[in-house]
Amino acid sequence: MAAIFQGVGAAAALSSLTSNSFDSKTFLFSPRRSFSVRKAPSFVVVRSDGTMNLDLNPKGRRAQQFIANATKEDSSAVSSSSKPGHELFLFEALREGLEEEMGRDPRVCVMGEDVGHYGGSYKVTKGVATKYGDLRVLDTPIAENSFTGMGIGAAMTGLRPVVEGMNMGFLLLAFNQISNNCGMLHYTSGGQFTIPVVIRGPGGVGRQLGAEHSQRLESYLQSIPGIQMVACSTPYNAKGLMKAAIRSENPVILFEHVLLYNLKERIPDEDYICNLEEAEMVRPGEHVTILSYSRMRYHVMQAAKTLVNMGYDPEVIDIRSLKPFDLYTIGNSVKKTHRVLIVEECMRRGGIGASLTAAITENFHDYLDAPIICLSSQDVPTPYAGTLEEWTVVQPAQIVTAVEQLCQ
């Protein structure tokens, strides 16, 4: 196996010598900082202005209107077509970030099930194998523990692997490699090794994917020392976080929500990255701080429209960095609003919301005028039936009710 990755490095180096060099700007991070038979469903196309195209799968039409409504954010009246840059789906933004980093650094390689000429289960790596070759885009058997461990070992030798889990729930099979190797080897080797690996893939509650395919692994992985965790929610931050994660010297787990891949947005033509440890202010406000991430960002923004009509002024923050938390941004918001609502798709017990509640209570308790409220998914296996599935996940109406309770 070592010979395979020596070949990867040699082929990558040769490719870099025979092609035009990639001249990129230097970015500084803030000190604060195939063989698989699993197939994926199709999705409704949602644009940044909330319009949508019909899904080719008639079974999903009931959920289409729900997803379209959930992705409408407060925005200016400027048409997306008049903005500079280029328009991409979220999965295309991830691919663009990956391809740019592969062109910039010959050490970057990809491995996982069906990531090669099939293009990945959600087409994030479509066309990448054709462009960079089979050694840098390596199809693997269905063996998450093996190829995740292989990626960690490749990182130890100097490569920068991007490991794709076809579904984040499948990476439970690689929990030993992620916890005992990925997160700890830098420490247990006395600093002799760095592990610059990115582990990424789709997760969250999809559209009738069943309990096993609706896992939210962030709750499982947050307690592992030595790793960073980020969750993308827009095409812009998907590309920026992908590029930043690949450049990081730390192991980074990038969470992508299965229902956001077909979200469309115009992103800059210029090269950019996002800070891995920074939250995003989605909507400034005065009355209450609402913290969320990933798909719940859109449920919150849908609820925010109702709240504004009711006279409330919510401040919405997409925390993005799940580990570590951006307590600078969060703390400044708490000091201003004095009330906190956390909305997550994780389970309540041991979830991101529980850790966030503890961090806010420990650091900003004196600024709170009301107890923190955390809205989480029901602590049950996600049902297959669509109506029951919706009942297990936080809905906008629940967010409105919680804000009313907080602001009494």
PDB file of C-alpha atoms in Angstrom, residues 48 75-87 265-267 269:
ATOM      1  CA  SER A  48     -30.825  31.296  -3.693  1.00  0.00           C
ATOM      2  CA  SER A  75     -31.817  39.051   1.230  1.00  0.00           C
ATOM      3  CA  SER A  76     -31.602  42.242  -0.777  1.00  0.00           C
ATOM      4  CA  ALA A  77     -33.812  42.757  -3.782  1.00  0.00           C
ATOM      5  CA  VAL A  78     -30.848  42.516  -6.127  1.00  0.00           C
ATOM      6  CA  SER A  79     -31.315  39.710  -8.644  1.00  0.00           C
ATOM      7  CA  SER A  80     -28.774  36.917  -8.329  1.00  0.00           C
ATOM      8  CA  SER A  81     -28.133  37.090 -12.063  1.00  0.00           C
ATOM      9  CA  SER A  82     -26.893  40.682 -11.718  1.00  0.00           C
ATOM     10  CA  LYS A  83     -24.285  39.863  -9.068  1.00  0.00           C
ATOM     11  CA  PRO A  84     -20.632  39.303 -10.027  1.00  0.00           C
ATOM     12  CA  GLY A  85     -19.138  35.826  -9.973  1.00  0.00           C
ATOM     13  CA  HIS A  86     -20.577  32.553 -11.169  1.00  0.00           C
ATOM     14  CA  GLU A  87     -23.531  30.455 -10.025  1.00  0.00           C
ATOM     15  CA  GLU A 265     -25.780  30.507  -5.143  1.00  0.00           C
ATOM     16  CA  ARG A 266     -23.526  32.945  -6.948  1.00  0.00           C
ATOM     17  CA  ILE A 267     -19.961  32.831  -5.591  1.00  0.00           C
ATOM     18  CA  ASP A 269     -14.621  34.307  -9.306  1.00  0.00           C
TER      19      ASP A 269
END
